[in-house]
mmCIF file of C-alpha atoms and ligand atoms in Angstrom:
data_model
loop_
_atom_site.group_PDB
_atom_site.id
_atom_site.type_symbol
_atom_site.label_atom_id
_atom_site.label_comp_id
_atom_site.label_asym_id
_atom_site.label_seq_id
_atom_site.Cartn_x
_atom_site.Cartn_y
_atom_site.Cartn_z
ATOM 1 C CA UNK A 17 -63.273 35.382 -32.539
ATOM 2 C CA UNK A 18 -65.035 38.679 -31.746
ATOM 3 C CA UNK A 19 -65.783 41.161 -34.518
ATOM 4 C CA UNK A 20 -64.526 44.074 -32.394
ATOM 5 C CA UNK A 21 -62.507 44.180 -29.186
ATOM 6 C CA UNK A 22 -62.999 47.619 -27.601
ATOM 7 C CA UNK A 23 -60.315 48.729 -25.136
ATOM 8 C CA UNK A 24 -61.593 51.272 -22.588
ATOM 9 C CA UNK A 25 -65.207 51.942 -21.564
ATOM 10 C CA UNK A 26 -65.296 55.739 -21.275
ATOM 11 C CA UNK A 27 -67.753 57.726 -23.429
ATOM 12 C CA UNK A 28 -65.974 56.868 -26.708
ATOM 13 C CA UNK A 29 -65.636 53.125 -26.027
ATOM 14 C CA UNK A 30 -69.132 52.724 -24.600
ATOM 15 C CA UNK A 31 -70.681 54.620 -27.502
ATOM 16 C CA UNK A 32 -68.775 52.623 -30.122
ATOM 17 C CA UNK A 33 -69.585 49.314 -28.368
ATOM 18 C CA UNK A 34 -73.278 50.201 -28.288
ATOM 19 C CA UNK A 35 -73.483 51.322 -31.922
ATOM 20 C CA UNK A 36 -71.456 48.351 -33.230
ATOM 21 C CA UNK A 37 -73.505 45.846 -31.190
ATOM 22 C CA UNK A 38 -76.698 47.492 -32.447
ATOM 23 C CA UNK A 39 -75.565 46.663 -35.983
ATOM 24 C CA UNK A 40 -75.245 43.009 -35.027
ATOM 25 C CA UNK A 41 -71.460 42.826 -34.593
ATOM 26 C CA UNK A 42 -70.070 40.635 -31.819
ATOM 27 C CA UNK A 43 -68.427 43.124 -29.428
ATOM 28 C CA UNK A 44 -66.231 42.620 -26.355
ATOM 29 C CA UNK A 45 -65.488 45.826 -24.373
ATOM 30 C CA UNK A 46 -62.739 45.738 -21.731
ATOM 31 C CA UNK A 47 -62.349 48.315 -18.951
ATOM 32 C CA UNK A 48 -59.298 48.210 -16.722
ATOM 33 C CA UNK A 49 -61.065 49.558 -13.624
ATOM 34 C CA UNK A 50 -64.655 50.262 -12.648
ATOM 35 C CA UNK A 51 -66.570 52.210 -15.316
ATOM 36 C CA UNK A 52 -66.589 55.960 -14.547
ATOM 37 C CA UNK A 53 -63.796 55.969 -11.984
ATOM 38 C CA UNK A 54 -61.528 57.606 -11.096
ATOM 39 C CA UNK A 55 -63.178 60.924 -11.976
ATOM 40 C CA UNK A 56 -60.969 63.367 -13.923
ATOM 41 C CA UNK A 57 -63.461 65.531 -15.788
ATOM 42 C CA UNK A 58 -65.772 68.524 -15.244
ATOM 43 C CA UNK A 59 -68.707 67.038 -17.130
ATOM 44 C CA UNK A 60 -69.428 70.468 -18.673
ATOM 45 C CA UNK A 61 -70.993 69.669 -22.034
ATOM 46 C CA UNK A 62 -73.154 71.159 -24.744
ATOM 47 C CA UNK A 63 -76.799 70.118 -24.735
ATOM 48 C CA UNK A 64 -75.869 67.821 -27.668
ATOM 49 C CA UNK A 65 -75.001 65.288 -24.951
ATOM 50 C CA UNK A 66 -78.645 64.228 -24.664
ATOM 51 C CA UNK A 67 -78.583 62.910 -28.232
ATOM 52 C CA UNK A 68 -76.193 60.199 -27.031
ATOM 53 C CA UNK A 69 -78.078 59.099 -23.909
ATOM 54 C CA UNK A 70 -81.082 56.890 -23.270
ATOM 55 C CA UNK A 71 -84.443 57.582 -21.666
ATOM 56 C CA UNK A 72 -84.435 59.035 -18.156
ATOM 57 C CA UNK A 73 -80.794 60.117 -18.462
ATOM 58 C CA UNK A 74 -81.402 63.811 -17.882
ATOM 59 C CA UNK A 75 -83.245 63.193 -14.592
ATOM 60 C CA UNK A 76 -80.392 61.002 -13.431
ATOM 61 C CA UNK A 77 -77.342 62.995 -14.616
ATOM 62 C CA UNK A 78 -78.278 66.712 -14.847
ATOM 63 C CA UNK A 79 -76.715 69.038 -12.249
ATOM 64 C CA UNK A 80 -76.952 72.601 -13.596
ATOM 65 C CA UNK A 81 -77.615 74.640 -16.727
ATOM 66 C CA UNK A 82 -75.307 77.343 -18.002
ATOM 67 C CA UNK A 83 -76.128 80.380 -20.153
ATOM 68 C CA UNK A 84 -72.670 81.895 -20.469
ATOM 69 C CA UNK A 85 -69.101 82.392 -19.330
ATOM 70 C CA UNK A 86 -67.381 85.299 -17.598
ATOM 71 C CA UNK A 87 -63.846 85.621 -18.928
ATOM 72 C CA UNK A 88 -61.138 87.159 -16.759
ATOM 73 C CA UNK A 89 -57.597 88.209 -17.603
ATOM 74 C CA UNK A 90 -56.264 87.313 -14.181
ATOM 75 C CA UNK A 91 -57.649 85.918 -10.929
ATOM 76 C CA UNK A 92 -61.062 85.906 -9.202
ATOM 77 C CA UNK A 93 -61.086 89.642 -8.441
ATOM 78 C CA UNK A 94 -60.116 90.770 -11.920
ATOM 79 C CA UNK A 95 -62.674 92.374 -14.258
ATOM 80 C CA UNK A 96 -65.210 89.947 -15.781
ATOM 81 C CA UNK A 97 -66.110 90.019 -19.494
ATOM 82 C CA UNK A 98 -69.422 88.135 -19.907
ATOM 83 C CA UNK A 99 -70.322 86.131 -23.025
ATOM 84 C CA UNK A 100 -73.818 84.668 -22.985
ATOM 85 C CA UNK A 101 -76.693 83.219 -24.969
ATOM 86 C CA UNK A 102 -80.429 83.819 -24.561
ATOM 87 C CA UNK A 103 -81.011 80.068 -24.419
ATOM 88 C CA UNK A 104 -79.182 77.408 -22.406
ATOM 89 C CA UNK A 105 -75.628 77.076 -23.760
ATOM 90 C CA UNK A 106 -74.467 74.018 -21.865
ATOM 91 C CA UNK A 107 -75.174 71.598 -19.035
ATOM 92 C CA UNK A 108 -73.129 70.447 -16.086
ATOM 93 C CA UNK A 109 -73.657 66.723 -15.556
ATOM 94 C CA UNK A 110 -72.582 63.863 -13.300
ATOM 95 C CA UNK A 111 -69.676 62.452 -15.312
ATOM 96 C CA UNK A 112 -69.309 59.220 -13.315
ATOM 97 C CA UNK A 113 -73.032 58.584 -13.801
ATOM 98 C CA UNK A 114 -72.726 59.381 -17.534
ATOM 99 C CA UNK A 115 -70.080 56.693 -18.058
ATOM 100 C CA UNK A 116 -72.168 54.115 -16.180
ATOM 101 C CA UNK A 117 -75.266 55.047 -18.149
ATOM 102 C CA UNK A 118 -73.420 54.732 -21.488
ATOM 103 C CA UNK A 119 -71.912 51.373 -20.468
ATOM 104 C CA UNK A 120 -75.400 50.108 -19.557
ATOM 105 C CA UNK A 121 -76.666 51.151 -23.000
ATOM 106 C CA UNK A 122 -73.793 49.195 -24.590
ATOM 107 C CA UNK A 123 -74.713 46.113 -22.527
ATOM 108 C CA UNK A 124 -78.384 46.468 -23.461
ATOM 109 C CA UNK A 125 -77.380 46.579 -27.149
ATOM 110 C CA UNK A 126 -75.625 43.233 -26.698
ATOM 111 C CA UNK A 127 -71.969 44.174 -26.103
ATOM 112 C CA UNK A 128 -70.076 42.038 -23.580
ATOM 113 C CA UNK A 129 -68.731 44.735 -21.210
ATOM 114 C CA UNK A 130 -66.181 43.502 -18.667
ATOM 115 C CA UNK A 131 -64.696 45.621 -15.870
ATOM 116 C CA UNK A 132 -61.359 44.933 -14.137
ATOM 117 C CA UNK A 133 -59.792 43.716 -17.387
ATOM 118 C CA UNK A 134 -56.612 45.529 -18.457
ATOM 119 C CA UNK A 135 -55.251 45.154 -21.979
ATOM 120 C CA UNK A 136 -51.461 44.910 -21.728
ATOM 121 C CA UNK A 137 -50.514 44.026 -25.319
ATOM 122 C CA UNK A 138 -51.989 44.055 -28.830
ATOM 123 C CA UNK A 139 -50.550 42.043 -31.741
ATOM 124 C CA UNK A 140 -51.817 42.650 -35.251
ATOM 125 C CA UNK A 141 -51.931 39.899 -37.878
ATOM 126 C CA UNK A 142 -53.111 39.883 -41.489
ATOM 127 C CA UNK A 143 -56.663 38.764 -40.622
ATOM 128 C CA UNK A 144 -57.096 39.359 -36.875
ATOM 129 C CA UNK A 145 -55.692 40.941 -33.694
ATOM 130 C CA UNK A 146 -54.667 39.264 -30.451
ATOM 131 C CA UNK A 147 -55.035 41.073 -27.141
ATOM 132 C CA UNK A 148 -53.284 40.073 -23.948
ATOM 133 C CA UNK A 149 -55.723 40.820 -21.136
ATOM 134 C CA UNK A 150 -54.999 40.812 -17.437
ATOM 135 C CA UNK A 151 -58.261 39.915 -15.653
ATOM 136 C CA UNK A 152 -59.122 39.651 -11.959
ATOM 137 C CA UNK A 153 -58.055 35.994 -11.821
ATOM 138 C CA UNK A 154 -55.724 35.331 -14.725
ATOM 139 C CA UNK A 155 -54.196 36.629 -17.925
ATOM 140 C CA UNK A 156 -55.966 35.566 -21.127
ATOM 141 C CA UNK A 157 -55.607 36.054 -24.868
ATOM 142 C CA UNK A 158 -58.560 37.458 -26.799
ATOM 143 C CA UNK A 159 -58.913 37.274 -30.579
ATOM 144 C CA UNK A 160 -60.905 39.766 -32.616
ATOM 145 C CA UNK A 161 -61.122 40.849 -36.231
ATOM 146 C CA UNK A 162 -60.361 44.439 -35.188
ATOM 147 C CA UNK A 163 -59.381 46.410 -32.092
ATOM 148 C CA UNK A 164 -60.840 49.814 -31.141
ATOM 149 C CA UNK A 165 -58.439 51.783 -28.922
ATOM 150 C CA UNK A 166 -60.745 53.911 -26.743
ATOM 151 C CA UNK A 167 -58.325 53.884 -23.835
ATOM 152 C CA UNK A 168 -57.891 57.575 -23.229
ATOM 153 C CA UNK A 169 -55.086 60.114 -23.532
ATOM 154 C CA UNK A 170 -52.213 57.786 -22.630
ATOM 155 C CA UNK A 171 -53.523 55.021 -24.886
ATOM 156 C CA UNK A 172 -51.765 51.675 -24.604
ATOM 157 C CA UNK A 173 -53.409 50.530 -27.838
ATOM 158 C CA UNK A 174 -51.941 53.543 -29.675
ATOM 159 C CA UNK A 175 -48.438 52.545 -28.564
ATOM 160 C CA UNK A 176 -49.005 48.851 -29.317
ATOM 161 C CA UNK A 177 -50.227 49.624 -32.837
ATOM 162 C CA UNK A 178 -47.254 51.938 -33.446
ATOM 163 C CA UNK A 179 -49.534 54.931 -34.120
ATOM 164 C CA UNK A 180 -48.235 58.478 -33.612
ATOM 165 C CA UNK A 181 -48.848 60.490 -30.421
ATOM 166 C CA UNK A 182 -51.083 63.597 -30.130
ATOM 167 C CA UNK A 183 -49.271 66.911 -30.517
ATOM 168 C CA UNK A 184 -49.573 67.905 -26.865
ATOM 169 C CA UNK A 185 -50.709 66.579 -23.473
ATOM 170 C CA UNK A 186 -52.024 69.185 -21.015
ATOM 171 C CA UNK A 187 -52.280 68.471 -17.308
ATOM 172 C CA UNK A 188 -55.731 69.141 -15.789
ATOM 173 C CA UNK A 189 -56.570 69.371 -12.078
ATOM 174 C CA UNK A 190 -59.922 69.685 -10.310
ATOM 175 C CA UNK A 191 -61.259 70.047 -6.783
ATOM 176 C CA UNK A 192 -64.628 70.833 -5.229
ATOM 177 C CA UNK A 193 -66.148 72.981 -2.506
ATOM 178 C CA UNK A 194 -69.335 71.693 -0.939
ATOM 179 C CA UNK A 195 -71.790 74.660 -0.999
ATOM 180 C CA UNK A 196 -74.716 74.410 -3.433
ATOM 181 C CA UNK A 197 -74.564 76.912 -6.310
ATOM 182 C CA UNK A 198 -77.233 77.166 -9.030
ATOM 183 C CA UNK A 199 -75.765 80.195 -10.797
ATOM 184 C CA UNK A 200 -75.925 79.978 -14.589
ATOM 185 C CA UNK A 201 -72.471 81.330 -15.502
ATOM 186 C CA UNK A 202 -69.076 79.647 -15.404
ATOM 187 C CA UNK A 203 -65.906 81.700 -14.834
ATOM 188 C CA UNK A 204 -62.868 81.241 -17.081
ATOM 189 C CA UNK A 205 -59.488 82.699 -16.139
ATOM 190 C CA UNK A 206 -57.001 83.305 -18.931
ATOM 191 C CA UNK A 207 -54.084 83.296 -16.563
ATOM 192 C CA UNK A 208 -51.293 84.045 -19.047
ATOM 193 C CA UNK A 209 -49.350 82.430 -20.528
ATOM 194 C CA UNK A 210 -50.684 79.272 -22.205
ATOM 195 C CA UNK A 211 -53.136 77.984 -19.630
ATOM 196 C CA UNK A 212 -56.577 78.613 -18.238
ATOM 197 C CA UNK A 213 -58.540 77.977 -15.074
ATOM 198 C CA UNK A 214 -62.249 77.717 -14.304
ATOM 199 C CA UNK A 215 -65.018 77.800 -11.717
ATOM 200 C CA UNK A 216 -68.150 75.763 -12.448
ATOM 201 C CA UNK A 217 -71.330 75.933 -10.321
ATOM 202 C CA UNK A 218 -72.702 72.388 -10.118
ATOM 203 C CA UNK A 219 -76.080 72.980 -8.442
ATOM 204 C CA UNK A 220 -76.531 70.832 -5.331
ATOM 205 C CA UNK A 221 -73.265 69.009 -6.159
ATOM 206 C CA UNK A 222 -71.192 72.036 -5.060
ATOM 207 C CA UNK A 223 -68.692 74.168 -6.973
ATOM 208 C CA UNK A 224 -65.775 72.923 -9.034
ATOM 209 C CA UNK A 225 -62.448 74.717 -9.456
ATOM 210 C CA UNK A 226 -60.048 73.526 -12.155
ATOM 211 C CA UNK A 227 -56.994 74.383 -14.184
ATOM 212 C CA UNK A 228 -55.357 73.000 -17.350
ATOM 213 C CA UNK A 229 -51.786 73.719 -18.343
ATOM 214 C CA UNK A 230 -49.009 72.406 -20.583
ATOM 215 C CA UNK A 231 -45.996 70.581 -19.129
ATOM 216 C CA UNK A 232 -43.565 72.910 -17.383
ATOM 217 C CA UNK A 233 -46.244 75.080 -15.741
ATOM 218 C CA UNK A 234 -46.349 74.821 -11.945
ATOM 219 C CA UNK A 235 -49.871 73.435 -11.801
ATOM 220 C CA UNK A 236 -50.070 73.004 -8.020
ATOM 221 C CA UNK A 237 -48.848 76.549 -7.341
ATOM 222 C CA UNK A 238 -51.290 78.149 -9.796
ATOM 223 C CA UNK A 239 -54.184 75.989 -8.631
ATOM 224 C CA UNK A 240 -53.517 76.983 -5.008
ATOM 225 C CA UNK A 241 -53.500 80.653 -6.068
ATOM 226 C CA UNK A 242 -56.853 80.152 -7.817
ATOM 227 C CA UNK A 243 -58.664 78.609 -4.831
ATOM 228 C CA UNK A 244 -56.990 81.022 -2.391
ATOM 229 C CA UNK A 245 -58.218 83.876 -4.595
ATOM 230 C CA UNK A 246 -61.768 82.541 -4.315
ATOM 231 C CA UNK A 247 -61.248 82.097 -0.556
ATOM 232 C CA UNK A 248 -62.664 78.567 -0.506
ATOM 233 C CA UNK A 249 -61.640 75.252 1.002
ATOM 234 C CA UNK A 250 -61.614 72.472 -1.596
ATOM 235 C CA UNK A 251 -61.580 68.693 -1.327
ATOM 236 C CA UNK A 252 -61.624 65.590 -3.570
ATOM 237 C CA UNK A 253 -58.769 66.801 -5.725
ATOM 238 C CA UNK A 254 -58.214 64.806 -8.916
ATOM 239 C CA UNK A 255 -56.226 65.170 -12.106
ATOM 240 C CA UNK A 256 -55.896 63.843 -15.645
ATOM 241 C CA UNK A 257 -54.235 64.357 -19.013
ATOM 242 C CA UNK A 258 -55.840 66.298 -21.883
ATOM 243 C CA UNK A 259 -54.594 65.492 -25.403
ATOM 244 C CA UNK A 260 -54.617 68.356 -27.909
ATOM 245 C CA UNK A 261 -53.919 68.043 -31.639
ATOM 246 C CA UNK A 262 -54.714 64.703 -33.293
ATOM 247 C CA UNK A 263 -51.894 62.681 -34.824
ATOM 248 C CA UNK A 264 -51.831 62.453 -38.623
ATOM 249 C CA UNK A 265 -53.060 58.827 -38.489
ATOM 250 C CA UNK A 266 -55.413 57.042 -36.042
ATOM 251 C CA UNK A 267 -55.860 53.770 -37.948
ATOM 252 C CA UNK A 268 -53.532 50.832 -38.560
ATOM 253 C CA UNK A 269 -53.950 47.521 -40.389
ATOM 254 C CA UNK A 270 -56.649 46.140 -38.047
ATOM 255 C CA UNK A 271 -56.903 48.792 -35.374
ATOM 256 C CA UNK A 272 -58.279 52.290 -34.887
ATOM 257 C CA UNK A 273 -58.427 54.914 -32.154
ATOM 258 C CA UNK A 274 -61.454 56.885 -30.928
ATOM 259 C CA UNK A 275 -61.842 59.677 -28.357
ATOM 260 C CA UNK A 276 -58.918 60.987 -26.322
ATOM 261 C CA UNK A 277 -56.704 58.195 -27.698
ATOM 262 C CA UNK A 278 -57.087 59.989 -31.060
ATOM 263 C CA UNK A 279 -57.034 63.505 -29.482
ATOM 264 C CA UNK A 280 -60.589 64.143 -30.712
ATOM 265 C CA UNK A 281 -60.872 67.119 -28.353
ATOM 266 C CA UNK A 282 -61.526 70.867 -28.483
ATOM 267 C CA UNK A 283 -58.137 72.640 -28.453
ATOM 268 C CA UNK A 284 -59.483 75.718 -26.629
ATOM 269 C CA UNK A 285 -61.091 73.845 -23.684
ATOM 270 C CA UNK A 286 -59.799 70.262 -23.802
ATOM 271 C CA UNK A 287 -63.406 69.017 -23.813
ATOM 272 C CA UNK A 288 -63.736 65.692 -25.597
ATOM 273 C CA UNK A 289 -66.905 63.919 -24.465
ATOM 274 C CA UNK A 290 -69.124 64.885 -27.404
ATOM 275 C CA UNK A 291 -66.334 64.865 -30.041
ATOM 276 C CA UNK A 292 -65.330 61.349 -28.957
ATOM 277 C CA UNK A 293 -68.895 60.079 -29.222
ATOM 278 C CA UNK A 294 -69.455 61.776 -32.586
ATOM 279 C CA UNK A 295 -66.304 60.032 -33.811
ATOM 280 C CA UNK A 296 -67.507 56.717 -32.345
ATOM 281 C CA UNK A 297 -70.622 57.058 -34.497
ATOM 282 C CA UNK A 298 -68.466 57.633 -37.595
ATOM 283 C CA UNK A 299 -66.428 54.527 -36.742
ATOM 284 C CA UNK A 300 -69.504 52.338 -36.207
ATOM 285 C CA UNK A 301 -71.067 53.545 -39.442
ATOM 286 C CA UNK A 302 -67.967 53.224 -41.644
ATOM 287 C CA UNK A 303 -65.951 50.259 -40.358
ATOM 288 C CA UNK A 304 -66.714 46.691 -41.409
ATOM 289 C CA UNK A 305 -64.476 44.321 -39.391
ATOM 290 C CA UNK A 306 -64.309 41.939 -42.372
ATOM 291 C CA UNK A 307 -63.008 44.698 -44.674
ATOM 292 C CA UNK A 308 -59.920 46.494 -43.321
ATOM 293 C CA UNK A 309 -60.018 48.871 -46.281
ATOM 294 C CA UNK A 310 -63.056 50.534 -44.614
ATOM 295 C CA UNK A 311 -60.735 51.964 -41.919
ATOM 296 C CA UNK A 312 -59.732 54.755 -44.294
ATOM 297 C CA UNK A 313 -63.412 55.756 -44.586
ATOM 298 C CA UNK A 314 -63.451 56.280 -40.797
ATOM 299 C CA UNK A 315 -60.309 58.471 -40.997
ATOM 300 C CA UNK A 316 -61.968 60.591 -43.654
ATOM 301 C CA UNK A 317 -65.348 60.794 -41.916
ATOM 302 C CA UNK A 318 -64.218 61.949 -38.476
ATOM 303 C CA UNK A 319 -61.751 64.457 -39.915
ATOM 304 C CA UNK A 320 -64.422 65.836 -42.270
ATOM 305 C CA UNK A 321 -66.634 66.351 -39.209
ATOM 306 C CA UNK A 322 -64.060 67.792 -36.775
ATOM 307 C CA UNK A 323 -60.968 69.086 -38.620
ATOM 308 C CA UNK A 324 -62.292 72.620 -39.277
ATOM 309 C CA UNK A 325 -63.634 72.919 -35.713
ATOM 310 C CA UNK A 326 -60.293 71.764 -34.322
ATOM 311 C CA UNK A 327 -58.185 74.091 -36.465
ATOM 312 C CA UNK A 328 -60.351 77.094 -35.555
ATOM 313 C CA UNK A 329 -60.159 75.892 -31.936
ATOM 314 C CA UNK A 330 -56.350 76.071 -32.167
ATOM 315 C CA UNK A 331 -56.620 79.735 -33.142
ATOM 316 C CA UNK A 332 -58.915 80.457 -30.200
ATOM 317 C CA UNK A 333 -56.454 78.746 -27.875
ATOM 318 C CA UNK A 334 -53.602 80.842 -29.319
ATOM 319 C CA UNK A 335 -55.498 83.898 -28.039
ATOM 320 C CA UNK A 336 -54.936 82.631 -24.452
ATOM 321 C CA UNK A 337 -51.245 83.466 -24.889
ATOM 322 C CA UNK A 338 -51.669 86.984 -26.276
ATOM 323 C CA UNK A 339 -50.261 89.804 -24.144
ATOM 324 C CA UNK A 340 -52.742 90.731 -21.382
ATOM 325 C CA UNK A 341 -53.516 94.255 -22.697
ATOM 326 C CA UNK A 342 -54.430 92.731 -26.084
ATOM 327 C CA UNK A 343 -56.639 90.114 -24.385
ATOM 328 C CA UNK A 344 -58.459 92.867 -22.473
ATOM 329 C CA UNK A 345 -59.124 94.905 -25.606
ATOM 330 C CA UNK A 346 -60.353 91.792 -27.457
ATOM 331 C CA UNK A 347 -62.619 90.641 -24.630
ATOM 332 C CA UNK A 348 -64.062 94.128 -24.161
ATOM 333 C CA UNK A 349 -64.825 94.389 -27.884
ATOM 334 C CA UNK A 350 -66.372 90.923 -28.243
ATOM 335 C CA UNK A 351 -68.172 90.372 -24.932
ATOM 336 C CA UNK A 352 -71.966 90.415 -24.711
ATOM 337 C CA UNK A 353 -74.597 88.224 -26.319
ATOM 338 C CA UNK A 354 -73.285 85.538 -28.657
ATOM 339 C CA UNK A 355 -74.804 82.842 -30.832
ATOM 340 C CA UNK A 356 -71.868 80.436 -30.835
ATOM 341 C CA UNK A 357 -72.304 76.699 -30.215
ATOM 342 C CA UNK A 358 -69.701 75.601 -27.650
ATOM 343 C CA UNK A 359 -68.630 72.553 -29.699
ATOM 344 C CA UNK A 360 -68.579 74.393 -33.016
ATOM 345 C CA UNK A 361 -66.178 77.337 -33.270
ATOM 346 C CA UNK A 362 -67.204 77.572 -36.934
ATOM 347 C CA UNK A 363 -70.570 78.848 -35.633
ATOM 348 C CA UNK A 364 -68.725 82.178 -35.122
ATOM 349 C CA UNK A 365 -69.936 82.831 -38.657
ATOM 350 C CA UNK A 366 -73.389 81.295 -38.139
ATOM 351 C CA UNK A 367 -76.567 83.326 -38.728
ATOM 352 C CA UNK A 368 -77.470 83.112 -35.007
ATOM 353 C CA UNK A 369 -74.116 84.553 -33.916
ATOM 354 C CA UNK A 370 -74.150 87.253 -36.566
ATOM 355 C CA UNK A 371 -77.730 88.159 -35.511
ATOM 356 C CA UNK A 372 -76.552 88.473 -31.899
ATOM 357 C CA UNK A 373 -73.625 90.705 -32.944
ATOM 358 C CA UNK A 374 -75.826 92.941 -35.097
ATOM 359 C CA UNK A 375 -78.417 93.147 -32.291
ATOM 360 C CA UNK A 376 -75.678 94.358 -29.970
ATOM 361 C CA UNK A 377 -74.518 97.045 -32.408
ATOM 362 C CA UNK A 378 -78.091 98.313 -32.841
ATOM 363 C CA UNK A 379 -78.614 98.726 -29.099
HETATM 364 C C1 FAD B 404 -59.451 67.961 -15.636
HETATM 365 C C2 FAD B 404 -60.271 67.599 -16.851
HETATM 366 C C3 FAD B 404 -61.497 68.211 -17.067
HETATM 367 C C4 FAD B 404 -62.247 67.880 -18.203
HETATM 368 N N1 FAD B 404 -63.452 68.486 -18.380
HETATM 369 C C5 FAD B 404 -64.200 68.189 -19.479
HETATM 370 C C6 FAD B 404 -65.475 68.789 -19.683
HETATM 371 O O1 FAD B 404 -65.956 69.563 -18.848
HETATM 372 N N2 FAD B 404 -66.170 68.460 -20.805
HETATM 373 C C7 FAD B 404 -65.684 67.588 -21.750
HETATM 374 O O2 FAD B 404 -66.335 67.354 -22.771
HETATM 375 N N3 FAD B 404 -64.484 66.998 -21.560
HETATM 376 C C8 FAD B 404 -63.732 67.266 -20.456
HETATM 377 N N4 FAD B 404 -62.525 66.656 -20.265
HETATM 378 C C9 FAD B 404 -62.071 65.701 -21.273
HETATM 379 C C10 FAD B 404 -62.827 64.393 -21.155
HETATM 380 O O3 FAD B 404 -62.678 63.888 -19.853
HETATM 381 C C11 FAD B 404 -62.302 63.412 -22.197
HETATM 382 O O4 FAD B 404 -62.280 64.021 -23.467
HETATM 383 C C12 FAD B 404 -63.158 62.137 -22.263
HETATM 384 O O5 FAD B 404 -63.142 61.475 -21.029
HETATM 385 C C13 FAD B 404 -62.620 61.218 -23.346
HETATM 386 O O6 FAD B 404 -63.363 60.034 -23.369
HETATM 387 P P1 FAD B 404 -62.668 58.683 -23.829
HETATM 388 O O7 FAD B 404 -63.720 57.643 -23.744
HETATM 389 O O8 FAD B 404 -61.932 58.889 -25.088
HETATM 390 O O9 FAD B 404 -61.522 58.410 -22.738
HETATM 391 P P2 FAD B 404 -61.648 58.177 -21.177
HETATM 392 O O10 FAD B 404 -62.836 58.812 -20.626
HETATM 393 O O11 FAD B 404 -60.295 58.524 -20.630
HETATM 394 O O12 FAD B 404 -61.864 56.606 -21.067
HETATM 395 C C14 FAD B 404 -60.820 55.710 -21.336
HETATM 396 C C15 FAD B 404 -61.094 54.446 -20.552
HETATM 397 O O13 FAD B 404 -60.121 53.471 -20.923
HETATM 398 C C16 FAD B 404 -59.732 52.767 -19.767
HETATM 399 N N5 FAD B 404 -58.407 52.185 -20.056
HETATM 400 C C17 FAD B 404 -57.230 52.840 -20.187
HETATM 401 N N6 FAD B 404 -56.248 51.960 -20.475
HETATM 402 C C18 FAD B 404 -56.819 50.734 -20.528
HETATM 403 C C19 FAD B 404 -56.307 49.426 -20.782
HETATM 404 N N7 FAD B 404 -55.010 49.220 -21.039
HETATM 405 N N8 FAD B 404 -57.166 48.377 -20.743
HETATM 406 C C20 FAD B 404 -58.502 48.574 -20.485
HETATM 407 N N9 FAD B 404 -59.039 49.801 -20.224
HETATM 408 C C21 FAD B 404 -58.200 50.868 -20.267
HETATM 409 C C22 FAD B 404 -59.724 53.831 -18.685
HETATM 410 O O14 FAD B 404 -59.820 53.248 -17.391
HETATM 411 C C23 FAD B 404 -60.945 54.657 -19.041
HETATM 412 O O15 FAD B 404 -62.124 54.198 -18.407
HETATM 413 C C24 FAD B 404 -61.747 66.938 -19.134
HETATM 414 C C25 FAD B 404 -60.535 66.305 -18.903
HETATM 415 C C26 FAD B 404 -59.792 66.618 -17.772
HETATM 416 C C27 FAD B 404 -58.477 65.917 -17.525
#
């Protein structure tokens, strides 16, 4: 009987497995494929990422540093409204490498991480859970005191535990052009209504073009317009789902969700790497597999950390659907130096942001 069975070894699962194993719990982590693949992520993260990695990670994973974003109401040739910081705002990193690095840290902490093991069913009992696992050779049953569903936006564990779905699932697509680009700005296109597109310079790893949209939007058509507008040839196209809006409950009797499975993402960008790992830390700190009543402490802790950021993030996202003339007026008024932390919309009222705004008015 394991203390925790972790389903999915992305950032959330690997982080939870590492932290739980560090505390001495007996942890089995199951990944249906090979850790890190297939890629469906930009790996554009705040510098907070390095608090979750081990030594040497930056040398291995870093691709480019970003100081700001140029917002556009429209395509590549539309007017750019720059927002920037004086210091580095974010990093672009190798996302496949990140997942492998985090899985290695979990192994080093003592977690039993197994690839090519797909969880197909979860049954909850009063004092344990049973997982049906399809491995490379055979199907086996695994018993654990608790199950951590870290299996991404279309979480099987969430369904098996009868937990509610996130409010919304966006569809994200990405592709890359090969030329090196070390520029320190990303471009964001608020291509009305309700979706956005981006261009991210990835240093020697080329340039990424991407788009995220709700169901019903013709993603392929708009993505083709974006890359045609930039007049580039792209390859290695990939896609994935982005959950927005956490369900009202992410814990059951002996199970809990972390990361995209719990929609612990930023509503205005869909980014979830750092939020998922922050939530994994809350789970590892609060949950005792011998005391199911501690699950409610995890619910409280991650919501106390993220709920205000997520609700402000919803308001920012709502601005993507404002009429274009209103967006232009807003962007013109607000663009310039900012002091906002990309994972913390509440930092819009931080001293550093207010200082930047006042500095702008004085100039
Ligand atoms: C196009 C796109 C661009 C993005 N760009 C960014 C970005 O720039 N920055 C950012 O912060 N976030 C970004 N995100 C979001 C980010 O990718 C997710 O928030 C993050 O991957 C969530 O981590 P996770 O560990 O919860 O889930 P995942 O990374 O999805 O990991 C879940 C793991 O579970 C495994 N799994 C699934 N089902 C099973 C099963 N039944 N049994 C065993 N294993 C299973 C999967 O194979 C996977 O490895 C982007 C997403 C998309 C789609």
